[in-house]
Amino acid sequence: IPDSGHKYYLQFSTEDYRTGENAGNCLATVLYPKKKSPPVVSMKCSHTTDQKEIQEEDNRLYERLRHQTKPITGNNIPDSYGNIEPALEPVWALAVVGSSSIMWEKSAEDMGYSLAQVKSVQQWIRKDDFVEFDYTVLLHEMPTQEIIPCHMRLTWLPAHPLKVKHFCASHNHRLEDGSGVESGSAAGLSDERGANF
Amino acid sequence: HQVLRVVPKSHEELHKVQELQDLEHLQLDFWLEPRGLWDPVDIRVPFPSLQPVKAHLESGGVSYSVMIRDVQALLEEEQQQMLRSSRQLPLSTDAFDYEAYHTLDEIYAFLDLLVAENPNLVSKLEIGRSTEDRPLYVLKFSTGGTERPAVWIDTGIHSREWVTQASGVWFAKKIVEDYANQEGVASILDTMDIFLEIVTNPDGFAYTHSSNRLWRKTRSKHPGLLCVGVDPNRNWDAGFGGSGASGNSCSQTYHGPYANSEPEVKSIVDFVQSHGNIKAFVSIHSYSQLLLYPYGYTYTPVPDQQELDELSAKAVSALSSLYGTEYKYGSIITTIYQASGSTVDWTYNQGIKYSFTFELRDTGLYGFLLPANQIVPTAQETWLALKVIMEHARDNLY
C-alpha cells in the first residue's frame, strides 16, 4: 500500500497438535507499516472444537499442576532424540503457548521464529491460585538460523489469558563456544589485525 | 585399588616379592605370579595394604611401578565402553534400527556392513577429509558400466538436521532392497549410478552428539576469526559472499573466508567436476517441508524454471500421497529466503539441470528435534519424491 506499508491477507486453519484435528479456521489481515513499528493485526476465528471440552481439559491440567507436592523441573524438552517424557508434556505445551507470545512480539515482516527446545523449566509453587513456571527456551530464528535463548516467566489461571514475561539474549556476535569474555576480546583484536594483513 | 608391577633383578629381590605371597592378611591378588628373574610380577593391592606393601618392597631395595593407579575407574570406563559397543552390535543391515537416531560411529559401521553385504552393487568412496580429519564417505550404487550418468544425494550437510542423516541411512538400505527385489529404483540403476553422502558434515554431527545438539555449521577455525564454523550451505561458489549470507564468523550463516574454504564442500566440488556426468543433484535439509530449486542468490529465474517447477509439483504430489504431508515448492529465493553461496545454485550453474534442495519434516513443532518415530515415515515419503526426480532425469538425459 503506497506510502503506508505492506498488507497481508491471511486465511489459515489451526489443528490440535496431538490429534491433528482441525481446531478452528481464521481470517486475518496484517499490516506492516513502512516505519518499523509493530504490525497492525486484525483477526477473526471460528472454533470447531467444543469450548466446554477445552475448558474441562484446562481445568484438569490446572488441578494437576496446582497440586504438585514437589515443584516440577525439567531439562532439554524435547531431548536430542525428540522425546518428551509424558509427565512433562503439559509443561512443554505451556512453553509452546508462552513462547508464541514472545514470538508475536519479536517477529517482523522478515523475521520469524519457532520454539527449538525448552532448555530448562522450574515450577514455582505459589500461595495463591496461580501456577507459575520459569523457563529457559531456545528460539530458532529465521532467516538468520540463530538459536536465541530466552528467559520466560509464565503465570496461569484457567479462563484467564496466560501471563508471559520474557527476556531474550540479544543475538549477533554471540560467542558460540562459551569460551568466556576474555578470549572474546583477545580474538576480537586478532580479528582486526587479520584485516590489516 | 592399585596394580603394582615388580621386575625382580636379583634372587634377593625375587625372594622379597615371594614373601608377600605369605602375608595373607594383606589380601594381595597376584595377576602375574613371581616366576624367575626378569619376569614381571603384577600385584593388585587393596587400598589398606598399599602402605605396608610399598614399605616391604622399599626395605629390600626392590623397585616397583604403578601399572594401574585406580582399578575402579578402569572398570567403570570399560562398563561404559561395553554399553556403547552393545549399541553398535548390529551385525547386519537387517538388524540395524532405522527407527532410531545414531552416532557417527554407528552410521560409519553401517556403511561398511552395507558394502560387505552387497559388494556387487555398493562401494564406499572417500572423497576427502573434514577439518577435524574425519573421512568423508560417499556410497556408490552401480550395476556396472563406465561413467554412467548419475544422481547425487546428500544428507546431513547441516549437522543439527538429524532426520536427514537418518533418512539417508534408510535410503541406502532401500536402494539395496529395491535392487534385490528388482523393483522401484532397480530400473534407474540399469542406466544410472546413485551417489549418496549420508554424513556430509561429520565434524558438526559429532559435535551435535558431544556438545551442542543445535550446531549447524562445520567446525573449522580460520585464522584471525573469533568464532568456529562455516555454514556449508553458504560456502559454494555461486553468488558467494553476496546478500543472503553473513560475513561474521559467529553467525549461523557465515559464508567462510572464501568459496570452498570448507573441505566438506571442496571435496564435493572436486568430485562433481571430476565425475563430469552427474545429471541430478539433491541436497537434503530439515525442517520446513519444502522442495526448492535454484536460485537462492538472485531473483533472476533459472532458464529451466518451468520444467523444474512442474517436476517439483509432481514430486511433491508423490510425497503427499503417502501420509498426507503437505509440502510447498518453488525457487529458493521466492519460497524460503535469499541465500547466497548455496549448494544447488552452484550445481545448477555447473550444468546439472535437476538440482533440488529438500527441507524435510516438520514445520516447526519439533523442528530439529523431530521424534525418532517420524524418521521412517519421513524417509518413506521423501523417497517417493526422489524417485520422481530420478526417473525424470533418467527419461530426460541431456
Coordinates of C-alpha atoms in Angstrom, one line a residue:
Chain A
I1 CA 0.0 0.0 0.0
P2 CA 1.9 3.0 -1.3
D3 CA 3.2 5.3 1.4
S4 CA 1.7 3.1 4.1
G5 CA 3.4 -0.3 4.1
H6 CA 2.7 -3.9 3.2
K7 CA -0.6 -5.5 3.9
Y8 CA -1.1 -9.3 4.0
Y9 CA -4.4 -11.1 3.8
L10 CA -4.3 -14.5 5.5
Q11 CA -6.6 -17.5 5.6
F12 CA -5.5 -20.3 7.8
S13 CA -6.6 -23.2 9.8
T14 CA -5.4 -24.5 13.2
E15 CA -5.0 -28.0 14.4
D16 CA -4.7 -29.9 17.6
Y17 CA -1.1 -30.9 17.8
R18 CA -1.9 -34.2 19.4
T19 CA -4.7 -35.4 17.2
G20 CA -4.2 -33.4 14.1
E21 CA -7.9 -32.5 14.2
N22 CA -8.9 -29.1 12.9
A23 CA -9.3 -26.7 15.8
G24 CA -10.5 -23.7 14.1
N25 CA -10.3 -21.5 10.9
C26 CA -9.2 -17.9 10.9
L27 CA -9.2 -14.9 8.6
A28 CA -6.6 -12.2 9.4
T29 CA -5.0 -9.1 8.0
V30 CA -1.5 -8.0 8.9
L31 CA -0.3 -4.5 8.0
Y32 CA 3.5 -3.9 8.3
P33 CA 3.9 -0.1 8.4
K34 CA 6.7 1.5 6.4
K35 CA 8.4 2.7 9.5
K36 CA 9.5 -0.1 11.8
S37 CA 6.7 -0.2 14.3
P38 CA 4.7 -3.3 15.4
P39 CA 2.3 -4.6 12.7
V40 CA -1.4 -3.9 12.9
V41 CA -3.3 -7.2 13.1
S42 CA -6.9 -7.9 12.9
M43 CA -8.2 -11.5 13.2
K44 CA -11.4 -13.4 13.3
C45 CA -11.5 -17.1 14.1
S46 CA -14.2 -19.8 14.2
H47 CA -13.9 -22.6 16.7
T48 CA -14.6 -26.1 15.5
T49 CA -13.8 -27.7 18.8
D50 CA -16.2 -27.9 21.8
Q51 CA -15.3 -25.0 24.0
K52 CA -16.7 -26.7 27.1
E53 CA -14.4 -29.7 26.5
I54 CA -11.4 -27.5 26.2
Q55 CA -12.3 -25.7 29.5
E56 CA -12.7 -29.0 31.2
E57 CA -9.3 -30.2 29.9
D58 CA -7.7 -26.9 31.0
N59 CA -9.1 -27.4 34.5
R60 CA -7.8 -30.9 34.8
L61 CA -4.4 -29.8 33.7
Y62 CA -4.5 -26.9 36.2
E63 CA -5.5 -29.1 39.1
R64 CA -2.6 -31.4 38.3
L65 CA -0.1 -28.6 38.2
R66 CA -1.6 -26.8 41.2
H67 CA -1.4 -29.8 43.4
Q68 CA 2.2 -30.8 42.9
T69 CA 3.8 -31.7 46.1
K70 CA 7.2 -31.2 44.6
P71 CA 7.7 -28.4 42.0
I72 CA 8.1 -29.7 38.5
T73 CA 11.5 -29.3 37.0
G74 CA 12.9 -30.5 33.6
N75 CA 15.7 -30.1 31.1
N76 CA 16.0 -30.5 27.4
I77 CA 12.4 -30.9 26.3
P78 CA 12.3 -32.5 23.8
D79 CA 15.7 -34.3 24.3
S80 CA 18.2 -34.7 21.5
Y81 CA 16.1 -37.6 20.1
G82 CA 12.8 -35.7 20.0
N83 CA 11.5 -37.5 23.1
I84 CA 9.2 -35.8 25.6
E85 CA 8.6 -37.5 28.9
P86 CA 4.8 -38.0 29.2
A87 CA 4.8 -36.3 32.6
L88 CA 6.5 -33.2 31.1
E89 CA 4.3 -32.9 28.1
P90 CA 1.9 -30.4 29.6
V91 CA 4.8 -28.3 30.7
W92 CA 6.2 -28.3 27.2
A93 CA 2.7 -27.4 25.8
L94 CA 2.6 -24.4 28.1
A95 CA 6.0 -23.4 26.9
V96 CA 4.8 -23.6 23.3
V97 CA 1.9 -21.2 24.2
G98 CA 4.1 -18.9 26.3
S99 CA 6.9 -18.7 23.7
S100 CA 4.4 -17.9 21.0
S101 CA 3.7 -14.7 22.8
I102 CA 7.5 -13.9 22.7
M103 CA 7.5 -14.7 19.0
W104 CA 4.4 -12.5 18.5
E105 CA 6.4 -9.6 19.9
K106 CA 9.7 -10.3 18.2
S107 CA 8.7 -11.3 14.7
A108 CA 8.6 -9.0 11.8
E109 CA 7.9 -9.0 8.1
D110 CA 11.4 -10.5 7.5
M111 CA 12.0 -12.3 10.8
G112 CA 10.2 -15.4 12.1
Y113 CA 10.6 -17.9 15.0
S114 CA 9.9 -21.4 16.1
L115 CA 10.4 -23.0 19.5
A116 CA 13.5 -25.2 19.1
Q117 CA 13.7 -26.6 22.7
V118 CA 12.8 -26.0 26.3
K119 CA 16.3 -25.9 27.8
S120 CA 15.0 -25.9 31.4
V121 CA 11.8 -25.4 33.4
Q122 CA 11.3 -24.8 37.1
Q123 CA 7.9 -24.6 38.7
W124 CA 7.4 -22.1 41.5
I125 CA 4.7 -23.1 44.0
R126 CA 2.5 -20.1 44.9
K127 CA 0.3 -19.5 47.8
D128 CA -2.4 -18.0 45.6
D129 CA -4.4 -19.8 42.9
F130 CA -1.9 -19.2 40.0
V131 CA 0.5 -21.8 38.7
E132 CA 3.9 -20.3 37.8
F133 CA 6.8 -21.6 35.7
D134 CA 10.3 -20.3 35.0
Y135 CA 11.6 -21.3 31.6
T136 CA 14.7 -21.0 29.5
V137 CA 13.6 -21.6 26.0
L138 CA 15.6 -21.7 22.8
L139 CA 14.0 -19.9 19.8
H140 CA 15.1 -20.8 16.3
E141 CA 15.2 -17.5 14.3
M142 CA 14.7 -17.3 10.6
P143 CA 16.3 -16.4 8.2
T144 CA 19.4 -15.9 10.4
Q145 CA 19.2 -19.5 11.6
E146 CA 20.3 -18.3 15.0
I147 CA 19.3 -20.0 18.3
I148 CA 18.1 -17.4 20.7
P149 CA 17.9 -18.2 24.4
C150 CA 15.1 -16.5 26.2
H151 CA 14.1 -16.4 29.9
M152 CA 10.4 -16.8 30.2
R153 CA 8.2 -16.5 33.3
L154 CA 4.7 -17.8 32.9
T155 CA 1.7 -17.5 35.2
W156 CA -1.7 -19.1 34.6
L157 CA -5.1 -19.5 35.9
P158 CA -7.8 -21.2 33.8
A159 CA -10.2 -19.0 31.9
H160 CA -7.5 -16.2 32.1
P161 CA -5.0 -15.4 29.4
L162 CA -1.5 -16.7 30.0
K163 CA 0.7 -14.0 31.5
V164 CA 4.2 -14.1 30.0
K165 CA 7.2 -12.1 31.0
H166 CA 10.3 -12.6 28.9
F167 CA 13.9 -11.6 28.3
C168 CA 15.8 -12.8 25.3
A169 CA 19.6 -12.7 24.8
S170 CA 20.5 -10.2 22.1
H171 CA 21.8 -12.1 19.1
N172 CA 24.7 -11.4 16.7
H173 CA 28.3 -11.7 17.8
R174 CA 27.4 -14.2 20.4
L175 CA 30.3 -16.4 21.5
E176 CA 29.1 -19.9 20.4
D177 CA 31.6 -21.9 22.4
G178 CA 31.1 -20.1 25.7
S179 CA 34.8 -19.6 26.0
G180 CA 34.3 -16.5 28.1
V181 CA 34.7 -12.8 27.9
E182 CA 38.5 -12.7 27.9
S183 CA 39.0 -14.9 24.9
G184 CA 36.3 -12.9 23.2
S185 CA 38.2 -9.6 23.5
A186 CA 41.5 -11.2 22.6
A187 CA 40.2 -12.8 19.5
G188 CA 38.4 -9.6 18.6
L189 CA 41.7 -7.9 18.5
S190 CA 43.1 -10.6 16.2
D191 CA 40.0 -10.2 14.0
E192 CA 41.1 -6.6 13.3
R193 CA 44.7 -7.5 13.0
G194 CA 43.8 -10.1 10.4
A195 CA 42.1 -7.4 8.3
N196 CA 45.3 -5.4 8.3
F197 CA 47.3 -8.2 6.9
Chain B
H1 CA 43.0 -50.5 44.4
Q2 CA 46.2 -50.2 42.6
V3 CA 48.1 -52.7 40.5
L4 CA 51.9 -52.7 41.1
R5 CA 54.5 -54.2 38.8
V6 CA 57.8 -55.6 40.1
V7 CA 60.5 -56.9 37.9
P8 CA 63.0 -58.9 40.2
K9 CA 66.5 -58.3 39.1
S10 CA 68.2 -60.5 41.7
H11 CA 67.4 -63.5 43.8
E12 CA 67.1 -61.3 46.8
E13 CA 64.5 -59.2 45.1
L14 CA 62.6 -62.2 43.9
H15 CA 62.6 -63.6 47.5
K16 CA 61.3 -60.3 48.8
V17 CA 58.4 -60.4 46.4
Q18 CA 57.7 -64.1 47.2
E19 CA 57.5 -63.2 50.9
L20 CA 54.4 -61.0 50.1
Q21 CA 52.6 -64.1 49.0
D22 CA 52.7 -65.5 52.5
L23 CA 51.2 -62.3 54.1
E24 CA 47.6 -63.4 53.7
H25 CA 46.2 -60.6 55.8
L26 CA 47.3 -58.1 53.0
Q27 CA 44.7 -59.8 50.7
L28 CA 47.0 -59.4 47.7
D29 CA 45.8 -60.6 44.3
F30 CA 48.7 -61.7 42.0
W31 CA 47.7 -61.1 38.4
L32 CA 51.2 -62.4 37.4
E33 CA 52.8 -64.7 40.0
P34 CA 56.5 -64.5 40.8
R35 CA 58.5 -66.8 38.4
G36 CA 62.1 -66.1 37.7
L37 CA 64.5 -63.2 37.3
W38 CA 63.3 -60.5 35.0
D39 CA 59.8 -62.0 34.8
P40 CA 57.3 -59.3 35.7
V41 CA 55.1 -59.7 38.8
D42 CA 51.8 -57.9 38.8
I43 CA 50.0 -57.4 42.1
R44 CA 46.6 -56.0 42.7
V45 CA 46.8 -54.3 46.1
P46 CA 43.8 -53.2 48.1
F47 CA 44.0 -49.7 49.4
P48 CA 44.7 -50.5 53.1
S49 CA 47.6 -52.7 52.1
L50 CA 49.3 -50.2 49.8
Q51 CA 51.5 -48.7 52.6
P52 CA 52.8 -52.0 54.0
V53 CA 53.4 -53.5 50.6
K54 CA 55.4 -50.5 49.4
A55 CA 57.3 -50.3 52.6
H56 CA 58.1 -54.0 52.4
L57 CA 59.5 -53.6 48.8
E58 CA 61.4 -50.4 49.6
S59 CA 63.0 -52.0 52.6
G60 CA 64.5 -54.6 50.2
G61 CA 65.5 -52.0 47.7
V62 CA 63.0 -53.5 45.3
S63 CA 61.8 -51.0 42.7
Y64 CA 58.2 -51.2 41.5
S65 CA 55.9 -49.2 39.2
V66 CA 52.3 -48.4 39.5
M67 CA 50.6 -50.0 36.5
I68 CA 47.1 -49.1 37.3
R69 CA 46.5 -46.1 39.6
D70 CA 42.8 -46.8 40.1
V71 CA 41.3 -50.2 39.3
Q72 CA 37.7 -49.0 39.9
A73 CA 38.0 -46.2 37.4
L74 CA 39.2 -48.5 34.8
L75 CA 36.3 -50.9 35.5
E76 CA 33.8 -48.1 35.1
E77 CA 35.3 -47.0 31.9
E78 CA 35.1 -50.5 30.5
Q79 CA 31.4 -50.7 31.5
Q80 CA 30.7 -47.6 29.6
Q81 CA 32.5 -48.9 26.6
M82 CA 30.6 -52.1 26.7
L83 CA 27.3 -50.3 26.8
R84 CA 28.4 -48.3 23.8
S85 CA 29.6 -51.2 21.9
S86 CA 26.4 -53.2 22.6
R87 CA 24.6 -50.4 20.8
Q88 CA 26.9 -50.9 17.8
L89 CA 26.2 -54.6 17.7
P90 CA 24.1 -54.8 14.5
L91 CA 25.9 -57.4 12.6
S92 CA 23.8 -56.9 9.6
T93 CA 21.9 -54.0 8.0
D94 CA 18.8 -56.1 8.6
A95 CA 19.4 -55.8 12.3
F96 CA 20.1 -52.1 12.2
D97 CA 17.5 -49.9 13.9
Y98 CA 16.2 -47.5 11.3
E99 CA 13.7 -46.0 13.7
A100 CA 16.4 -44.5 15.9
Y101 CA 18.9 -41.8 15.7
H102 CA 22.5 -43.0 15.6
T103 CA 26.0 -41.8 16.3
L104 CA 28.7 -41.2 13.7
D105 CA 30.5 -44.4 14.5
E106 CA 27.2 -46.4 14.2
I107 CA 26.5 -44.8 10.8
Y108 CA 30.0 -45.4 9.5
A109 CA 29.8 -49.0 10.7
F110 CA 26.5 -49.3 8.8
L111 CA 28.2 -48.1 5.6
D112 CA 30.8 -51.0 5.9
L113 CA 28.1 -53.5 6.6
L114 CA 26.0 -52.4 3.6
V115 CA 29.1 -52.7 1.3
A116 CA 30.0 -56.1 2.7
E117 CA 26.5 -57.4 2.2
N118 CA 26.2 -56.0 -1.4
P119 CA 29.7 -56.0 -2.9
N120 CA 28.4 -56.1 -6.4
L121 CA 26.2 -53.1 -6.0
V122 CA 27.6 -50.8 -3.4
S123 CA 31.1 -49.4 -2.8
K124 CA 32.3 -46.8 -0.4
L125 CA 34.4 -43.9 -1.7
E126 CA 36.4 -41.5 0.5
I127 CA 36.1 -38.1 -1.3
G128 CA 38.1 -36.2 1.3
R129 CA 38.6 -35.4 4.9
S130 CA 36.9 -33.0 7.2
T131 CA 38.6 -30.1 9.1
E132 CA 39.0 -32.5 12.1
D133 CA 40.3 -35.1 9.8
R134 CA 37.3 -37.4 9.7
P135 CA 36.8 -39.3 6.5
L136 CA 34.1 -38.0 4.1
Y137 CA 32.4 -41.1 2.7
V138 CA 30.1 -41.5 -0.3
L139 CA 28.3 -44.7 -1.2
K140 CA 28.2 -45.5 -4.8
F141 CA 25.4 -47.7 -6.1
S142 CA 26.2 -49.1 -9.5
T143 CA 25.2 -52.1 -11.6
G144 CA 28.2 -51.6 -13.9
G145 CA 29.1 -49.6 -16.9
T146 CA 31.6 -46.8 -17.0
E147 CA 31.0 -43.2 -16.3
R148 CA 27.3 -43.7 -16.3
P149 CA 25.1 -40.6 -15.8
A150 CA 24.5 -40.3 -12.1
V151 CA 22.3 -39.0 -9.4
W152 CA 23.8 -37.4 -6.3
I153 CA 22.0 -37.2 -2.9
D154 CA 23.5 -35.7 0.2
T155 CA 22.1 -35.5 3.7
G156 CA 23.4 -34.0 6.9
I157 CA 25.2 -31.0 5.5
H158 CA 23.8 -29.1 8.4
S159 CA 24.6 -31.3 11.4
R160 CA 21.6 -30.5 13.6
E161 CA 19.1 -31.7 10.9
W162 CA 19.2 -35.2 12.3
V163 CA 16.2 -36.6 10.4
T164 CA 18.2 -36.1 7.2
Q165 CA 21.2 -38.3 8.1
A166 CA 18.7 -40.8 9.5
S167 CA 16.8 -40.7 6.2
G168 CA 20.0 -41.1 4.3
V169 CA 20.7 -44.4 6.1
W170 CA 17.2 -45.5 5.2
F171 CA 17.6 -44.5 1.6
A172 CA 20.8 -46.6 1.4
K173 CA 19.0 -49.7 2.6
K174 CA 16.0 -49.0 0.4
I175 CA 18.2 -48.8 -2.8
V176 CA 19.7 -52.2 -1.9
E177 CA 16.3 -53.7 -1.2
D178 CA 14.7 -52.4 -4.4
Y179 CA 17.6 -53.8 -6.4
A180 CA 17.3 -57.2 -4.7
N181 CA 13.6 -57.3 -5.4
Q182 CA 14.0 -55.9 -8.9
E183 CA 11.5 -53.1 -8.2
G184 CA 11.5 -49.4 -7.5
V185 CA 14.9 -47.8 -8.3
A186 CA 16.2 -51.0 -9.8
S187 CA 15.2 -49.7 -13.2
I188 CA 17.1 -46.5 -12.6
L189 CA 20.2 -48.5 -11.7
D190 CA 20.0 -50.2 -15.1
T191 CA 21.3 -47.0 -16.7
M192 CA 22.4 -44.7 -13.9
D193 CA 24.6 -44.7 -10.8
I194 CA 23.5 -43.3 -7.5
F195 CA 25.9 -41.5 -5.2
L196 CA 24.8 -41.0 -1.6
E197 CA 26.7 -39.0 1.0
I198 CA 24.9 -39.6 4.3
V199 CA 27.0 -37.6 6.8
T200 CA 28.1 -34.7 4.8
N201 CA 29.3 -32.8 7.8
P202 CA 30.8 -35.4 10.2
D203 CA 32.6 -32.8 12.5
G204 CA 29.3 -31.0 13.0
F205 CA 27.5 -34.2 13.5
A206 CA 29.9 -35.4 16.2
Y207 CA 29.6 -32.0 17.9
T208 CA 25.8 -32.3 18.0
H209 CA 26.3 -35.6 19.9
S210 CA 29.0 -34.4 22.2
S211 CA 28.4 -30.8 22.9
N212 CA 25.6 -28.8 21.2
R213 CA 22.6 -30.6 19.7
L214 CA 21.7 -27.4 17.7
W215 CA 25.1 -26.9 16.0
R216 CA 24.6 -26.2 12.3
K217 CA 27.9 -25.4 10.7
T218 CA 31.3 -27.1 10.1
R219 CA 33.9 -26.9 12.9
S220 CA 36.6 -25.0 11.1
K221 CA 38.6 -22.3 12.9
H222 CA 40.0 -19.9 10.4
P223 CA 43.0 -17.7 11.4
G224 CA 42.1 -14.4 12.9
L225 CA 38.4 -15.1 13.3
L226 CA 36.5 -15.1 16.5
C227 CA 34.2 -18.0 16.1
V228 CA 34.2 -21.6 14.9
G229 CA 32.5 -23.0 11.9
V230 CA 31.3 -22.0 8.4
D231 CA 27.8 -22.6 7.1
P232 CA 28.5 -25.2 4.4
N233 CA 25.3 -24.1 2.5
R234 CA 26.7 -20.6 2.0
N235 CA 30.3 -21.7 1.1
W236 CA 29.7 -22.6 -2.6
D237 CA 30.9 -20.5 -5.5
A238 CA 27.5 -19.2 -6.6
G239 CA 26.9 -15.6 -5.7
F240 CA 29.4 -16.2 -2.9
G241 CA 29.6 -13.5 -0.3
G242 CA 26.5 -11.7 -1.6
S243 CA 23.3 -10.9 0.3
G244 CA 21.9 -14.0 1.9
A245 CA 24.9 -14.9 3.9
S246 CA 26.9 -13.4 6.7
G247 CA 30.5 -12.2 6.9
N248 CA 30.5 -12.6 10.6
S249 CA 32.2 -15.8 11.7
C250 CA 29.9 -16.0 14.7
S251 CA 26.8 -16.1 12.6
Q252 CA 25.0 -19.3 11.7
T253 CA 25.1 -18.3 8.1
Y254 CA 28.7 -17.3 7.9
H255 CA 29.9 -17.9 4.3
G256 CA 33.5 -18.6 5.2
P257 CA 36.7 -16.6 4.3
Y258 CA 36.4 -17.7 0.6
A259 CA 34.3 -20.1 -1.5
N260 CA 35.1 -23.7 -1.0
S261 CA 37.1 -22.9 2.1
E262 CA 35.5 -25.9 3.8
P263 CA 36.9 -29.3 2.9
E264 CA 33.4 -30.7 3.3
V265 CA 32.3 -28.5 0.4
K266 CA 35.6 -28.6 -1.6
S267 CA 35.5 -32.4 -1.7
I268 CA 32.1 -32.5 -3.3
V269 CA 33.1 -29.8 -5.8
D270 CA 36.1 -31.8 -6.8
F271 CA 34.1 -35.0 -7.0
V272 CA 31.3 -33.4 -9.1
Q273 CA 33.8 -31.8 -11.5
S274 CA 35.9 -34.9 -12.0
H275 CA 32.9 -37.1 -12.4
G276 CA 31.5 -34.9 -15.1
N277 CA 28.3 -36.8 -15.7
I278 CA 26.0 -36.0 -12.8
K279 CA 22.5 -35.3 -14.1
A280 CA 20.6 -34.8 -10.9
F281 CA 21.8 -33.3 -7.6
V282 CA 19.7 -33.3 -4.4
S283 CA 20.8 -31.8 -1.2
I284 CA 18.6 -32.6 1.8
H285 CA 17.9 -30.4 4.8
S286 CA 15.3 -30.0 7.5
Y287 CA 12.9 -28.5 8.5
S288 CA 10.0 -26.7 6.8
Q289 CA 8.6 -29.2 4.3
L290 CA 9.7 -27.6 1.1
L291 CA 11.0 -28.7 -2.2
L292 CA 13.3 -26.0 -3.7
Y293 CA 15.1 -25.3 -6.9
P294 CA 17.6 -22.6 -7.8
Y295 CA 18.3 -19.7 -7.4
G296 CA 18.7 -18.6 -3.9
Y297 CA 21.2 -15.8 -4.5
T298 CA 19.2 -13.9 -7.1
Y299 CA 15.6 -13.3 -8.2
T300 CA 16.5 -14.0 -11.8
P301 CA 14.7 -17.2 -12.6
V302 CA 16.7 -20.1 -13.9
P303 CA 16.3 -20.9 -17.6
D304 CA 14.7 -24.2 -16.8
Q305 CA 12.3 -22.7 -14.3
Q306 CA 9.2 -24.1 -15.9
E307 CA 10.4 -27.7 -16.1
L308 CA 11.8 -27.6 -12.6
D309 CA 8.5 -26.2 -11.3
E310 CA 6.4 -28.8 -13.0
L311 CA 8.8 -31.6 -11.8
S312 CA 8.6 -30.2 -8.3
A313 CA 4.8 -30.3 -8.4
K314 CA 4.9 -34.0 -9.4
A315 CA 7.5 -34.9 -6.8
V316 CA 5.5 -33.1 -4.0
S317 CA 2.3 -34.8 -5.1
A318 CA 4.0 -38.2 -4.8
L319 CA 5.4 -37.3 -1.4
S320 CA 2.0 -36.3 -0.1
S321 CA 0.3 -39.4 -1.4
L322 CA 1.8 -41.5 1.4
Y323 CA 0.8 -39.7 4.6
G324 CA -0.8 -36.5 3.5
T325 CA 2.3 -34.5 4.5
E326 CA 2.0 -31.0 2.9
Y327 CA 4.9 -29.5 1.0
K328 CA 5.3 -26.2 -0.7
Y329 CA 7.7 -25.8 -3.6
G330 CA 9.4 -23.1 -5.7
S331 CA 12.7 -21.4 -6.1
I332 CA 14.8 -20.9 -3.0
I333 CA 14.6 -17.1 -3.0
T334 CA 10.9 -16.9 -3.6
T335 CA 9.9 -19.8 -1.3
I336 CA 12.2 -19.6 1.7
Y337 CA 14.6 -16.6 1.7
Q338 CA 17.6 -15.2 -0.1
A339 CA 20.6 -17.3 0.4
S340 CA 23.9 -16.9 -1.4
G341 CA 26.6 -19.5 -2.0
S342 CA 24.2 -22.3 -1.6
T343 CA 24.8 -25.8 -2.9
V344 CA 22.3 -26.2 -5.7
D345 CA 22.9 -22.8 -7.1
W346 CA 26.4 -23.9 -7.8
T347 CA 25.5 -27.3 -9.1
Y348 CA 22.9 -25.8 -11.4
N349 CA 25.5 -23.4 -12.8
Q350 CA 27.7 -26.4 -13.4
G351 CA 25.1 -27.6 -15.8
I352 CA 23.3 -30.0 -13.5
K353 CA 19.8 -29.1 -14.5
Y354 CA 17.9 -31.2 -12.0
S355 CA 19.3 -29.5 -8.9
F356 CA 17.0 -29.6 -5.9
T357 CA 17.0 -28.9 -2.1
F358 CA 14.6 -30.6 0.2
E359 CA 13.5 -29.3 3.6
L360 CA 12.0 -32.3 5.4
R361 CA 9.6 -32.6 8.3
D362 CA 8.3 -30.8 10.3
T363 CA 7.1 -27.2 10.1
G364 CA 8.4 -26.1 13.5
L365 CA 6.5 -28.0 16.2
Y366 CA 9.5 -30.2 17.0
G367 CA 11.8 -28.6 14.3
F368 CA 15.3 -30.1 14.5
L369 CA 14.3 -32.3 17.4
L370 CA 11.9 -34.5 15.4
P371 CA 10.8 -37.5 17.4
A372 CA 12.5 -40.7 16.2
N373 CA 9.2 -42.4 15.3
Q374 CA 8.9 -39.9 12.4
I375 CA 12.2 -40.9 10.8
V376 CA 10.9 -43.8 8.7
P377 CA 7.6 -42.1 7.6
T378 CA 9.7 -39.1 6.6
A379 CA 12.2 -41.2 4.7
Q380 CA 9.5 -43.2 3.0
E381 CA 7.5 -40.2 1.7
T382 CA 10.7 -38.3 0.7
W383 CA 11.9 -41.3 -1.2
L384 CA 8.7 -41.2 -3.4
A385 CA 9.6 -37.6 -4.4
L386 CA 13.2 -38.6 -5.0
K387 CA 12.1 -41.4 -7.3
V388 CA 10.0 -38.9 -9.4
I389 CA 13.1 -36.7 -9.8
M390 CA 15.4 -39.6 -10.6
E391 CA 13.0 -41.1 -13.1
H392 CA 12.6 -37.8 -14.8
A393 CA 16.3 -37.4 -15.1
R394 CA 16.7 -40.9 -16.5
D395 CA 14.0 -40.2 -19.1
N396 CA 15.3 -36.8 -20.0
L397 CA 19.0 -37.2 -20.2
Y398 CA 20.9 -34.2 -21.6

